[in-house]
């Protein structure tokens, strides 16, 4: 008798699943036994430009079904509140319930902060941060209702997609870095709010070669044989794990993942503490305390996160 698959009987939504990371994640969840709602708006431009198309989502859903899995395509825009609601409704209508939400959809509109337009800022925040909120809001309502009906915890997993651009900075991506930082805040808040219902929420910072990162990794050649260290397939197993029953004690966490490596990132810790000798600080007192403190520290310490994660500072 064969062992049941880790996600057998569970239903997952993966947004932005028509290409790249989302596609790899959708295929992995299906391989692990989940029925998958493959969401992708299908615009060809990584900046969110071009006509929307059902093609990418339908192709991945077909690929899952051809391998013997269950899948349905959804081609709505998750940054649209109502369409995100309909995405959750589709999962429930097709498969009876929703158990796993993987938020991956995103676009890029890179520019230095002194050149960025309001539209470029708004577009990236809308797709990444609002898109994550929209799907989370409807999934959370579904789990809360189920928990109330069951008079106890239910099964729910959220895996959000942040970025090392938030952790270590990215000079030409102020909109993207801000959105990815906001996603971490959304994740930790959601983790606290939904824990009593049996739901976990975690975020990953994936490093992978996709159309979103073609400029970042343009100078890194792919190996002639074997799996590319930057292949999205290195990221997908962690998503599968976080979506599984085995990860029931993993909640509110941030992990960096790429090329066979997973880094669990600590929450910020206090580095130093200063107390005023008066009722409140004066400028002179702060100058006397803080200026020497930073003067004693090497400038590179400011970029400690980048060094730990193996990033290069431009």
C-alpha positions as protocol buffer text, in pm:
chain_id: "A"
residue {
  index: 1
  type: UNK
  ca { x: 0 y: 0 z: 0 }
}
residue {
  index: 2
  type: UNK
  ca { x: 149 y: 330 z: -108 }
}
residue {
  index: 3
  type: UNK
  ca { x: 190 y: 615 z: 138 }
}
residue {
  index: 4
  type: UNK
  ca { x: -41 y: 913 z: 81 }
}
residue {
  index: 5
  type: UNK
  ca { x: 121 y: 1218 z: -71 }
}
residue {
  index: 6
  type: UNK
  ca { x: 192 y: 1506 z: 172 }
}
residue {
  index: 7
  type: UNK
  ca { x: -69 y: 1736 z: 17 }
}
residue {
  index: 8
  type: UNK
  ca { x: -321 y: 1475 z: -90 }
}
residue {
  index: 9
  type: UNK
  ca { x: -677 y: 1599 z: -46 }
}
residue {
  index: 10
  type: UNK
  ca { x: -571 y: 1962 z: -17 }
}
residue {
  index: 11
  type: UNK
  ca { x: -648 y: 2251 z: -251 }
}
residue {
  index: 12
  type: UNK
  ca { x: -396 y: 2520 z: -338 }
}
residue {
  index: 13
  type: UNK
  ca { x: -400 y: 2853 z: -517 }
}
residue {
  index: 14
  type: UNK
  ca { x: -77 y: 2977 z: -674 }
}
residue {
  index: 15
  type: UNK
  ca { x: -81 y: 3329 z: -816 }
}
residue {
  index: 16
  type: UNK
  ca { x: 147 y: 3431 z: -1101 }
}
residue {
  index: 17
  type: UNK
  ca { x: 178 y: 3061 z: -1181 }
}
residue {
  index: 18
  type: UNK
  ca { x: 194 y: 3080 z: -1559 }
}
residue {
  index: 19
  type: UNK
  ca { x: 570 y: 3121 z: -1573 }
}
residue {
  index: 20
  type: UNK
  ca { x: 890 y: 3108 z: -1370 }
}
residue {
  index: 21
  type: UNK
  ca { x: 868 y: 3061 z: -995 }
}
residue {
  index: 22
  type: UNK
  ca { x: 491 y: 3037 z: -982 }
}
residue {
  index: 23
  type: UNK
  ca { x: 486 y: 2765 z: -1247 }
}
residue {
  index: 24
  type: UNK
  ca { x: 752 y: 2562 z: -1062 }
}
residue {
  index: 25
  type: UNK
  ca { x: 561 y: 2604 z: -736 }
}
residue {
  index: 26
  type: UNK
  ca { x: 229 y: 2499 z: -890 }
}
residue {
  index: 27
  type: UNK
  ca { x: 386 y: 2188 z: -1044 }
}
residue {
  index: 28
  type: UNK
  ca { x: 552 y: 2096 z: -712 }
}
residue {
  index: 29
  type: UNK
  ca { x: 230 y: 2133 z: -513 }
}
residue {
  index: 30
  type: UNK
  ca { x: 51 y: 1916 z: -769 }
}
residue {
  index: 31
  type: UNK
  ca { x: 333 y: 1658 z: -754 }
}
residue {
  index: 32
  type: UNK
  ca { x: 284 y: 1646 z: -377 }
}
residue {
  index: 33
  type: UNK
  ca { x: -85 y: 1572 z: -426 }
}
residue {
  index: 34
  type: UNK
  ca { x: -266 y: 1907 z: -411 }
}
residue {
  index: 35
  type: UNK
  ca { x: -539 y: 2015 z: -648 }
}
residue {
  index: 36
  type: UNK
  ca { x: -415 y: 2347 z: -787 }
}
residue {
  index: 37
  type: UNK
  ca { x: -585 y: 2663 z: -904 }
}
residue {
  index: 38
  type: UNK
  ca { x: -330 y: 2813 z: -1143 }
}
residue {
  index: 39
  type: UNK
  ca { x: -369 y: 3191 z: -1149 }
}
residue {
  index: 40
  type: UNK
  ca { x: -196 y: 3414 z: -1402 }
}
residue {
  index: 41
  type: UNK
  ca { x: -314 y: 3737 z: -1562 }
}
residue {
  index: 42
  type: UNK
  ca { x: -102 y: 3645 z: -1860 }
}
residue {
  index: 43
  type: UNK
  ca { x: 45 y: 3980 z: -1959 }
}
residue {
  index: 44
  type: UNK
  ca { x: 366 y: 3925 z: -2159 }
}
residue {
  index: 45
  type: UNK
  ca { x: 567 y: 4218 z: -2021 }
}
residue {
  index: 46
  type: UNK
  ca { x: 743 y: 4180 z: -1689 }
}
residue {
  index: 47
  type: UNK
  ca { x: 638 y: 4541 z: -1623 }
}
residue {
  index: 48
  type: UNK
  ca { x: 272 y: 4441 z: -1648 }
}
residue {
  index: 49
  type: UNK
  ca { x: 238 y: 4560 z: -2005 }
}
residue {
  index: 50
  type: UNK
  ca { x: 64 y: 4390 z: -2297 }
}
residue {
  index: 51
  type: UNK
  ca { x: -268 y: 4220 z: -2344 }
}
residue {
  index: 52
  type: UNK
  ca { x: -380 y: 3976 z: -2079 }
}
residue {
  index: 53
  type: UNK
  ca { x: -392 y: 3617 z: -2198 }
}
residue {
  index: 54
  type: UNK
  ca { x: -536 y: 3292 z: -2067 }
}
residue {
  index: 55
  type: UNK
  ca { x: -252 y: 3101 z: -2233 }
}
residue {
  index: 56
  type: UNK
  ca { x: 10 y: 3081 z: -1953 }
}
residue {
  index: 57
  type: UNK
  ca { x: -235 y: 2971 z: -1682 }
}
residue {
  index: 58
  type: UNK
  ca { x: -411 y: 2724 z: -1910 }
}
residue {
  index: 59
  type: UNK
  ca { x: -81 y: 2570 z: -2022 }
}
residue {
  index: 60
  type: UNK
  ca { x: 33 y: 2502 z: -1665 }
}
residue {
  index: 61
  type: UNK
  ca { x: -308 y: 2363 z: -1568 }
}
residue {
  index: 62
  type: UNK
  ca { x: -295 y: 2134 z: -1872 }
}
residue {
  index: 63
  type: UNK
  ca { x: 55 y: 2023 z: -1773 }
}
residue {
  index: 64
  type: UNK
  ca { x: -67 y: 1927 z: -1426 }
}
residue {
  index: 65
  type: UNK
  ca { x: -369 y: 1740 z: -1562 }
}
residue {
  index: 66
  type: UNK
  ca { x: -154 y: 1558 z: -1819 }
}
residue {
  index: 67
  type: UNK
  ca { x: 61 y: 1430 z: -1532 }
}
residue {
  index: 68
  type: UNK
  ca { x: -249 y: 1291 z: -1360 }
}
residue {
  index: 69
  type: UNK
  ca { x: -314 y: 1581 z: -1124 }
}
residue {
  index: 70
  type: UNK
  ca { x: -609 y: 1811 z: -1071 }
}
residue {
  index: 71
  type: UNK
  ca { x: -593 y: 2172 z: -1183 }
}
residue {
  index: 72
  type: UNK
  ca { x: -802 y: 2458 z: -1309 }
}
residue {
  index: 73
  type: UNK
  ca { x: -688 y: 2788 z: -1455 }
}
residue {
  index: 74
  type: UNK
  ca { x: -786 y: 3136 z: -1338 }
}
residue {
  index: 75
  type: UNK
  ca { x: -683 y: 3437 z: -1543 }
}
residue {
  index: 76
  type: UNK
  ca { x: -797 y: 3726 z: -1323 }
}
residue {
  index: 77
  type: UNK
  ca { x: -589 y: 4012 z: -1187 }
}
residue {
  index: 78
  type: UNK
  ca { x: -522 y: 3949 z: -817 }
}
residue {
  index: 79
  type: UNK
  ca { x: -452 y: 4320 z: -768 }
}
residue {
  index: 80
  type: UNK
  ca { x: -822 y: 4375 z: -837 }
}
residue {
  index: 81
  type: UNK
  ca { x: -1007 y: 4315 z: -510 }
}
residue {
  index: 82
  type: UNK
  ca { x: -1317 y: 4159 z: -664 }
}
residue {
  index: 83
  type: UNK
  ca { x: -1121 y: 3934 z: -900 }
}
residue {
  index: 84
  type: UNK
  ca { x: -912 y: 3810 z: -607 }
}
residue {
  index: 85
  type: UNK
  ca { x: -1235 y: 3721 z: -429 }
}
residue {
  index: 86
  type: UNK
  ca { x: -1354 y: 3530 z: -732 }
}
residue {
  index: 87
  type: UNK
  ca { x: -1024 y: 3339 z: -738 }
}
residue {
  index: 88
  type: UNK
  ca { x: -1089 y: 3207 z: -387 }
}
residue {
  index: 89
  type: UNK
  ca { x: -1450 y: 3133 z: -481 }
}
residue {
  index: 90
  type: UNK
  ca { x: -1330 y: 2931 z: -781 }
}
residue {
  index: 91
  type: UNK
  ca { x: -1108 y: 2713 z: -562 }
}
residue {
  index: 92
  type: UNK
  ca { x: -1398 y: 2641 z: -327 }
}
residue {
  index: 93
  type: UNK
  ca { x: -1644 y: 2577 z: -610 }
}
residue {
  index: 94
  type: UNK
  ca { x: -1409 y: 2343 z: -797 }
}
residue {
  index: 95
  type: UNK
  ca { x: -1255 y: 2150 z: -509 }
}
residue {
  index: 96
  type: UNK
  ca { x: -1483 y: 2211 z: -209 }
}
residue {
  index: 97
  type: UNK
  ca { x: -1245 y: 2421 z: 2 }
}
residue {
  index: 98
  type: UNK
  ca { x: -919 y: 2612 z: 3 }
}
residue {
  index: 99
  type: UNK
  ca { x: -623 y: 2494 z: 211 }
}
residue {
  index: 100
  type: UNK
  ca { x: -311 y: 2659 z: 66 }
}
residue {
  index: 101
  type: UNK
  ca { x: -248 y: 3006 z: -75 }
}
residue {
  index: 102
  type: UNK
  ca { x: 82 y: 3084 z: -247 }
}
residue {
  index: 103
  type: UNK
  ca { x: 115 y: 3450 z: -340 }
}
residue {
  index: 104
  type: UNK
  ca { x: 372 y: 3496 z: -614 }
}
residue {
  index: 105
  type: UNK
  ca { x: 232 y: 3738 z: -875 }
}
residue {
  index: 106
  type: UNK
  ca { x: 436 y: 4051 z: -939 }
}
residue {
  index: 107
  type: UNK
  ca { x: 575 y: 4299 z: -1189 }
}
residue {
  index: 108
  type: UNK
  ca { x: 882 y: 4522 z: -1214 }
}
residue {
  index: 109
  type: UNK
  ca { x: 912 y: 4889 z: -1302 }
}
residue {
  index: 110
  type: UNK
  ca { x: 1267 y: 4969 z: -1200 }
}
residue {
  index: 111
  type: UNK
  ca { x: 1405 y: 5319 z: -1170 }
}
residue {
  index: 112
  type: UNK
  ca { x: 1617 y: 5519 z: -928 }
}
residue {
  index: 113
  type: UNK
  ca { x: 1414 y: 5692 z: -657 }
}
residue {
  index: 114
  type: UNK
  ca { x: 1493 y: 6039 z: -793 }
}
residue {
  index: 115
  type: UNK
  ca { x: 1356 y: 5941 z: -1136 }
}
residue {
  index: 116
  type: UNK
  ca { x: 1061 y: 5719 z: -1046 }
}
residue {
  index: 117
  type: UNK
  ca { x: 716 y: 5834 z: -1147 }
}
residue {
  index: 118
  type: UNK
  ca { x: 407 y: 5809 z: -934 }
}
residue {
  index: 119
  type: UNK
  ca { x: 262 y: 5558 z: -1179 }
}
residue {
  index: 120
  type: UNK
  ca { x: 568 y: 5333 z: -1157 }
}
residue {
  index: 121
  type: UNK
  ca { x: 547 y: 5337 z: -779 }
}
residue {
  index: 122
  type: UNK
  ca { x: 173 y: 5272 z: -767 }
}
residue {
  index: 123
  type: UNK
  ca { x: 178 y: 4989 z: -1022 }
}
residue {
  index: 124
  type: UNK
  ca { x: 437 y: 4781 z: -836 }
}
residue {
  index: 125
  type: UNK
  ca { x: 282 y: 4840 z: -493 }
}
residue {
  index: 126
  type: UNK
  ca { x: -58 y: 4749 z: -638 }
}
residue {
  index: 127
  type: UNK
  ca { x: 40 y: 4415 z: -788 }
}
residue {
  index: 128
  type: UNK
  ca { x: 280 y: 4295 z: -518 }
}
residue {
  index: 129
  type: UNK
  ca { x: 150 y: 4432 z: -189 }
}
residue {
  index: 130
  type: UNK
  ca { x: -218 y: 4486 z: -264 }
}
residue {
  index: 131
  type: UNK
  ca { x: -228 y: 4162 z: -462 }
}
residue {
  index: 132
  type: UNK
  ca { x: -97 y: 3973 z: -159 }
}
residue {
  index: 133
  type: UNK
  ca { x: -350 y: 4144 z: 67 }
}
residue {
  index: 134
  type: UNK
  ca { x: -646 y: 4081 z: -162 }
}
residue {
  index: 135
  type: UNK
  ca { x: -607 y: 3705 z: -184 }
}
residue {
  index: 136
  type: UNK
  ca { x: -510 y: 3679 z: 183 }
}
residue {
  index: 137
  type: UNK
  ca { x: -819 y: 3870 z: 289 }
}
residue {
  index: 138
  type: UNK
  ca { x: -1061 y: 3632 z: 112 }
}
residue {
  index: 139
  type: UNK
  ca { x: -871 y: 3317 z: 206 }
}
residue {
  index: 140
  type: UNK
  ca { x: -859 y: 3429 z: 571 }
}
residue {
  index: 141
  type: UNK
  ca { x: -1235 y: 3491 z: 574 }
}
residue {
  index: 142
  type: UNK
  ca { x: -1291 y: 3142 z: 433 }
}
residue {
  index: 143
  type: UNK
  ca { x: -1076 y: 2979 z: 701 }
}
residue {
  index: 144
  type: UNK
  ca { x: -1233 y: 3184 z: 980 }
}
residue {
  index: 145
  type: UNK
  ca { x: -1582 y: 3079 z: 871 }
}
residue {
  index: 146
  type: UNK
  ca { x: -1477 y: 2714 z: 848 }
}
residue {
  index: 147
  type: UNK
  ca { x: -1315 y: 2732 z: 1192 }
}
residue {
  index: 148
  type: UNK
  ca { x: -1629 y: 2876 z: 1346 }
}
residue {
  index: 149
  type: UNK
  ca { x: -1842 y: 2606 z: 1185 }
}
residue {
  index: 150
  type: UNK
  ca { x: -1603 y: 2335 z: 1307 }
}
residue {
  index: 151
  type: UNK
  ca { x: -1568 y: 2495 z: 1651 }
}
residue {
  index: 152
  type: UNK
  ca { x: -1193 y: 2451 z: 1627 }
}
residue {
  index: 153
  type: UNK
  ca { x: -884 y: 2493 z: 1411 }
}
residue {
  index: 154
  type: UNK
  ca { x: -885 y: 2412 z: 1041 }
}
residue {
  index: 155
  type: UNK
  ca { x: -605 y: 2357 z: 790 }
}
residue {
  index: 156
  type: UNK
  ca { x: -465 y: 2669 z: 627 }
}
residue {
  index: 157
  type: UNK
  ca { x: -127 y: 2766 z: 483 }
}
residue {
  index: 158
  type: UNK
  ca { x: -12 y: 3094 z: 332 }
}
residue {
  index: 159
  type: UNK
  ca { x: 325 y: 3129 z: 159 }
}
residue {
  index: 160
  type: UNK
  ca { x: 407 y: 3484 z: 53 }
}
residue {
  index: 161
  type: UNK
  ca { x: 686 y: 3602 z: -173 }
}
residue {
  index: 162
  type: UNK
  ca { x: 919 y: 3871 z: -44 }
}
residue {
  index: 163
  type: UNK
  ca { x: 1270 y: 3944 z: -176 }
}
residue {
  index: 164
  type: UNK
  ca { x: 1629 y: 4008 z: -78 }
}
residue {
  index: 165
  type: UNK
  ca { x: 1568 y: 4353 z: -224 }
}
residue {
  index: 166
  type: UNK
  ca { x: 1387 y: 4422 z: 104 }
}
residue {
  index: 167
  type: UNK
  ca { x: 1654 y: 4261 z: 322 }
}
residue {
  index: 168
  type: UNK
  ca { x: 1966 y: 4414 z: 172 }
}
residue {
  index: 169
  type: UNK
  ca { x: 1838 y: 4706 z: -33 }
}
residue {
  index: 170
  type: UNK
  ca { x: 1820 y: 4748 z: -410 }
}
residue {
  index: 171
  type: UNK
  ca { x: 1920 y: 5091 z: -532 }
}
residue {
  index: 172
  type: UNK
  ca { x: 1716 y: 5089 z: -852 }
}
residue {
  index: 173
  type: UNK
  ca { x: 1404 y: 4928 z: -705 }
}
residue {
  index: 174
  type: UNK
  ca { x: 1257 y: 5153 z: -435 }
}
residue {
  index: 175
  type: UNK
  ca { x: 901 y: 5051 z: -526 }
}
residue {
  index: 176
  type: UNK
  ca { x: 982 y: 4680 z: -537 }
}
residue {
  index: 177
  type: UNK
  ca { x: 1188 y: 4685 z: -215 }
}
residue {
  index: 178
  type: UNK
  ca { x: 910 y: 4874 z: -35 }
}
residue {
  index: 179
  type: UNK
  ca { x: 644 y: 4632 z: -158 }
}
residue {
  index: 180
  type: UNK
  ca { x: 849 y: 4330 z: -53 }
}
residue {
  index: 181
  type: UNK
  ca { x: 910 y: 4481 z: 290 }
}
residue {
  index: 182
  type: UNK
  ca { x: 538 y: 4543 z: 323 }
}
residue {
  index: 183
  type: UNK
  ca { x: 471 y: 4180 z: 237 }
}
residue {
  index: 184
  type: UNK
  ca { x: 683 y: 4070 z: 533 }
}
residue {
  index: 185
  type: UNK
  ca { x: 481 y: 4297 z: 760 }
}
residue {
  index: 186
  type: UNK
  ca { x: 158 y: 4161 z: 614 }
}
residue {
  index: 187
  type: UNK
  ca { x: 286 y: 3805 z: 668 }
}
residue {
  index: 188
  type: UNK
  ca { x: 375 y: 3847 z: 1036 }
}
residue {
  index: 189
  type: UNK
  ca { x: 48 y: 4027 z: 1108 }
}
residue {
  index: 190
  type: UNK
  ca { x: -149 y: 3755 z: 931 }
}
residue {
  index: 191
  type: UNK
  ca { x: 43 y: 3484 z: 1116 }
}
residue {
  index: 192
  type: UNK
  ca { x: -58 y: 3632 z: 1451 }
}
residue {
  index: 193
  type: UNK
  ca { x: -419 y: 3694 z: 1348 }
}
residue {
  index: 194
  type: UNK
  ca { x: -490 y: 3350 z: 1203 }
}
residue {
  index: 195
  type: UNK
  ca { x: -290 y: 3120 z: 1430 }
}
residue {
  index: 196
  type: UNK
  ca { x: -593 y: 3049 z: 1650 }
}
residue {
  index: 197
  type: UNK
  ca { x: -779 y: 2922 z: 1344 }
}
residue {
  index: 198
  type: UNK
  ca { x: -504 y: 2671 z: 1260 }
}
residue {
  index: 199
  type: UNK
  ca { x: -358 y: 2881 z: 978 }
}
residue {
  index: 200
  type: UNK
  ca { x: 11 y: 2960 z: 929 }
}
residue {
  index: 201
  type: UNK
  ca { x: 164 y: 3238 z: 720 }
}
residue {
  index: 202
  type: UNK
  ca { x: 527 y: 3252 z: 613 }
}
residue {
  index: 203
  type: UNK
  ca { x: 732 y: 3442 z: 355 }
}
residue {
  index: 204
  type: UNK
  ca { x: 1017 y: 3341 z: 131 }
}
residue {
  index: 205
  type: UNK
  ca { x: 1287 y: 3544 z: -43 }
}
residue {
  index: 206
  type: UNK
  ca { x: 1362 y: 3336 z: -353 }
}
residue {
  index: 207
  type: UNK
  ca { x: 1663 y: 3386 z: -576 }
}
residue {
  index: 208
  type: UNK
  ca { x: 1594 y: 3238 z: -920 }
}
residue {
  index: 209
  type: UNK
  ca { x: 1649 y: 3298 z: -1288 }
}
residue {
  index: 210
  type: UNK
  ca { x: 1315 y: 3412 z: -1432 }
}
residue {
  index: 211
  type: UNK
  ca { x: 1200 y: 3684 z: -1668 }
}
residue {
  index: 212
  type: UNK
  ca { x: 1169 y: 3910 z: -1361 }
}
residue {
  index: 213
  type: UNK
  ca { x: 1540 y: 3869 z: -1284 }
}
residue {
  index: 214
  type: UNK
  ca { x: 1689 y: 3836 z: -1632 }
}
residue {
  index: 215
  type: UNK
  ca { x: 1887 y: 4158 z: -1586 }
}
residue {
  index: 216
  type: UNK
  ca { x: 2011 y: 4071 z: -1236 }
}
residue {
  index: 217
  type: UNK
  ca { x: 2156 y: 3736 z: -1340 }
}
residue {
  index: 218
  type: UNK
  ca { x: 2248 y: 3824 z: -1700 }
}
residue {
  index: 219
  type: UNK
  ca { x: 2620 y: 3782 z: -1629 }
}
residue {
  index: 220
  type: UNK
  ca { x: 2587 y: 3440 z: -1466 }
}
residue {
  index: 221
  type: UNK
  ca { x: 2607 y: 3160 z: -1720 }
}
residue {
  index: 222
  type: UNK
  ca { x: 2397 y: 2849 z: -1687 }
}
residue {
  index: 223
  type: UNK
  ca { x: 2588 y: 2523 z: -1637 }
}
residue {
  index: 224
  type: UNK
  ca { x: 2635 y: 2296 z: -1937 }
}
residue {
  index: 225
  type: UNK
  ca { x: 2498 y: 2001 z: -1741 }
}
residue {
  index: 226
  type: UNK
  ca { x: 2290 y: 1955 z: -1429 }
}
residue {
  index: 227
  type: UNK
  ca { x: 2031 y: 2184 z: -1277 }
}
residue {
  index: 228
  type: UNK
  ca { x: 2101 y: 2555 z: -1292 }
}
residue {
  index: 229
  type: UNK
  ca { x: 2175 y: 2676 z: -935 }
}
residue {
  index: 230
  type: UNK
  ca { x: 1932 y: 2959 z: -1008 }
}
residue {
  index: 231
  type: UNK
  ca { x: 1655 y: 2738 z: -1142 }
}
residue {
  index: 232
  type: UNK
  ca { x: 1308 y: 2800 z: -990 }
}
residue {
  index: 233
  type: UNK
  ca { x: 1295 y: 2427 z: -915 }
}
residue {
  index: 234
  type: UNK
  ca { x: 1530 y: 2491 z: -620 }
}
residue {
  index: 235
  type: UNK
  ca { x: 1265 y: 2715 z: -460 }
}
residue {
  index: 236
  type: UNK
  ca { x: 956 y: 2502 z: -515 }
}
residue {
  index: 237
  type: UNK
  ca { x: 1031 y: 2228 z: -258 }
}
residue {
  index: 238
  type: UNK
  ca { x: 1043 y: 2481 z: 27 }
}
residue {
  index: 239
  type: UNK
  ca { x: 702 y: 2610 z: -79 }
}
residue {
  index: 240
  type: UNK
  ca { x: 576 y: 2253 z: -82 }
}
residue {
  index: 241
  type: UNK
  ca { x: 712 y: 2197 z: 268 }
}
residue {
  index: 242
  type: UNK
  ca { x: 565 y: 2518 z: 410 }
}
residue {
  index: 243
  type: UNK
  ca { x: 230 y: 2421 z: 258 }
}
residue {
  index: 244
  type: UNK
  ca { x: 238 y: 2078 z: 421 }
}
residue {
  index: 245
  type: UNK
  ca { x: 121 y: 1938 z: 756 }
}
residue {
  index: 246
  type: UNK
  ca { x: 487 y: 1890 z: 851 }
}
residue {
  index: 247
  type: UNK
  ca { x: 525 y: 2269 z: 880 }
}
residue {
  index: 248
  type: UNK
  ca { x: 247 y: 2319 z: 1135 }
}
residue {
  index: 249
  type: UNK
  ca { x: 491 y: 2475 z: 1384 }
}
residue {
  index: 250
  type: UNK
  ca { x: 645 y: 2712 z: 1128 }
}
residue {
  index: 251
  type: UNK
  ca { x: 461 y: 3043 z: 1147 }
}
residue {
  index: 252
  type: UNK
  ca { x: 551 y: 3407 z: 1087 }
}
residue {
  index: 253
  type: UNK
  ca { x: 891 y: 3312 z: 945 }
}
residue {
  index: 254
  type: UNK
  ca { x: 1105 y: 3462 z: 668 }
}
residue {
  index: 255
  type: UNK
  ca { x: 1336 y: 3235 z: 468 }
}
residue {
  index: 256
  type: UNK
  ca { x: 1582 y: 3297 z: 187 }
}
residue {
  index: 257
  type: UNK
  ca { x: 1601 y: 3011 z: -62 }
}
residue {
  index: 258
  type: UNK
  ca { x: 1806 y: 2935 z: -371 }
}
residue {
  index: 259
  type: UNK
  ca { x: 2035 y: 2671 z: -522 }
}
residue {
  index: 260
  type: UNK
  ca { x: 2005 y: 2411 z: -248 }
}
residue {
  index: 261
  type: UNK
  ca { x: 2025 y: 2660 z: 40 }
}
residue {
  index: 262
  type: UNK
  ca { x: 1765 y: 2778 z: 291 }
}
residue {
  index: 263
  type: UNK
  ca { x: 1842 y: 3061 z: 535 }
}
residue {
  index: 264
  type: UNK
  ca { x: 1605 y: 3127 z: 825 }
}
residue {
  index: 265
  type: UNK
  ca { x: 1615 y: 3500 z: 891 }
}
residue {
  index: 266
  type: UNK
  ca { x: 1591 y: 3629 z: 1247 }
}
residue {
  index: 267
  type: UNK
  ca { x: 1365 y: 3916 z: 1334 }
}
residue {
  index: 268
  type: UNK
  ca { x: 1552 y: 4243 z: 1403 }
}
residue {
  index: 269
  type: UNK
  ca { x: 1738 y: 4246 z: 1734 }
}
residue {
  index: 270
  type: UNK
  ca { x: 1843 y: 4537 z: 1952 }
}
residue {
  index: 271
  type: UNK
  ca { x: 2200 y: 4634 z: 1870 }
}
residue {
  index: 272
  type: UNK
  ca { x: 2252 y: 4906 z: 2128 }
}
residue {
  index: 273
  type: UNK
  ca { x: 2049 y: 5100 z: 2385 }
}
residue {
  index: 274
  type: UNK
  ca { x: 2102 y: 5454 z: 2509 }
}
residue {
  index: 275
  type: UNK
  ca { x: 1926 y: 5626 z: 2801 }
}
residue {
  index: 276
  type: UNK
  ca { x: 1899 y: 5996 z: 2856 }
}
residue {
  index: 277
  type: UNK
  ca { x: 2034 y: 6137 z: 3182 }
}
residue {
  index: 278
  type: UNK
  ca { x: 1760 y: 6402 z: 3175 }
}
residue {
  index: 279
  type: UNK
  ca { x: 1385 y: 6402 z: 3126 }
}
residue {
  index: 280
  type: UNK
  ca { x: 1438 y: 6376 z: 2752 }
}
residue {
  index: 281
  type: UNK
  ca { x: 1724 y: 6372 z: 2506 }
}
residue {
  index: 282
  type: UNK
  ca { x: 1886 y: 6689 z: 2380 }
}
residue {
  index: 283
  type: UNK
  ca { x: 2060 y: 6721 z: 2048 }
}
residue {
  index: 284
  type: UNK
  ca { x: 2400 y: 6752 z: 2221 }
}
residue {
  index: 285
  type: UNK
  ca { x: 2344 y: 6440 z: 2426 }
}
residue {
  index: 286
  type: UNK
  ca { x: 2242 y: 6235 z: 2122 }
}
residue {
  index: 287
  type: UNK
  ca { x: 2543 y: 6364 z: 1934 }
}
residue {
  index: 288
  type: UNK
  ca { x: 2769 y: 6260 z: 2221 }
}
residue {
  index: 289
  type: UNK
  ca { x: 2620 y: 5909 z: 2230 }
}
residue {
  index: 290
  type: UNK
  ca { x: 2531 y: 5814 z: 1874 }
}
residue {
  index: 291
  type: UNK
  ca { x: 2809 y: 5975 z: 1672 }
}
residue {
  index: 292
  type: UNK
  ca { x: 3089 y: 5784 z: 1852 }
}
residue {
  index: 293
  type: UNK
  ca { x: 2883 y: 5464 z: 1834 }
}
residue {
  index: 294
  type: UNK
  ca { x: 2864 y: 5475 z: 1455 }
}
residue {
  index: 295
  type: UNK
  ca { x: 3218 y: 5604 z: 1419 }
}
residue {
  index: 296
  type: UNK
  ca { x: 3345 y: 5289 z: 1589 }
}
residue {
  index: 297
  type: UNK
  ca { x: 3158 y: 5059 z: 1352 }
}
residue {
  index: 298
  type: UNK
  ca { x: 3296 y: 4968 z: 1008 }
}
residue {
  index: 299
  type: UNK
  ca { x: 3080 y: 5105 z: 730 }
}
residue {
  index: 300
  type: UNK
  ca { x: 3035 y: 4752 z: 595 }
}
residue {
  index: 301
  type: UNK
  ca { x: 2831 y: 4655 z: 903 }
}
residue {
  index: 302
  type: UNK
  ca { x: 2544 y: 4854 z: 760 }
}
residue {
  index: 303
  type: UNK
  ca { x: 2526 y: 4589 z: 492 }
}
residue {
  index: 304
  type: UNK
  ca { x: 2557 y: 4291 z: 725 }
}
residue {
  index: 305
  type: UNK
  ca { x: 2243 y: 4128 z: 586 }
}
residue {
  index: 306
  type: UNK
  ca { x: 2386 y: 4138 z: 236 }
}
residue {
  index: 307
  type: UNK
  ca { x: 2708 y: 3975 z: 353 }
}
residue {
  index: 308
  type: UNK
  ca { x: 2533 y: 3697 z: 545 }
}
residue {
  index: 309
  type: UNK
  ca { x: 2313 y: 3616 z: 248 }
}
residue {
  index: 310
  type: UNK
  ca { x: 2601 y: 3617 z: 4 }
}
residue {
  index: 311
  type: UNK
  ca { x: 2489 y: 3925 z: -185 }
}
residue {
  index: 312
  type: UNK
  ca { x: 2715 y: 4170 z: -357 }
}
residue {
  index: 313
  type: UNK
  ca { x: 2686 y: 4534 z: -268 }
}
residue {
  index: 314
  type: UNK
  ca { x: 2684 y: 4758 z: -575 }
}
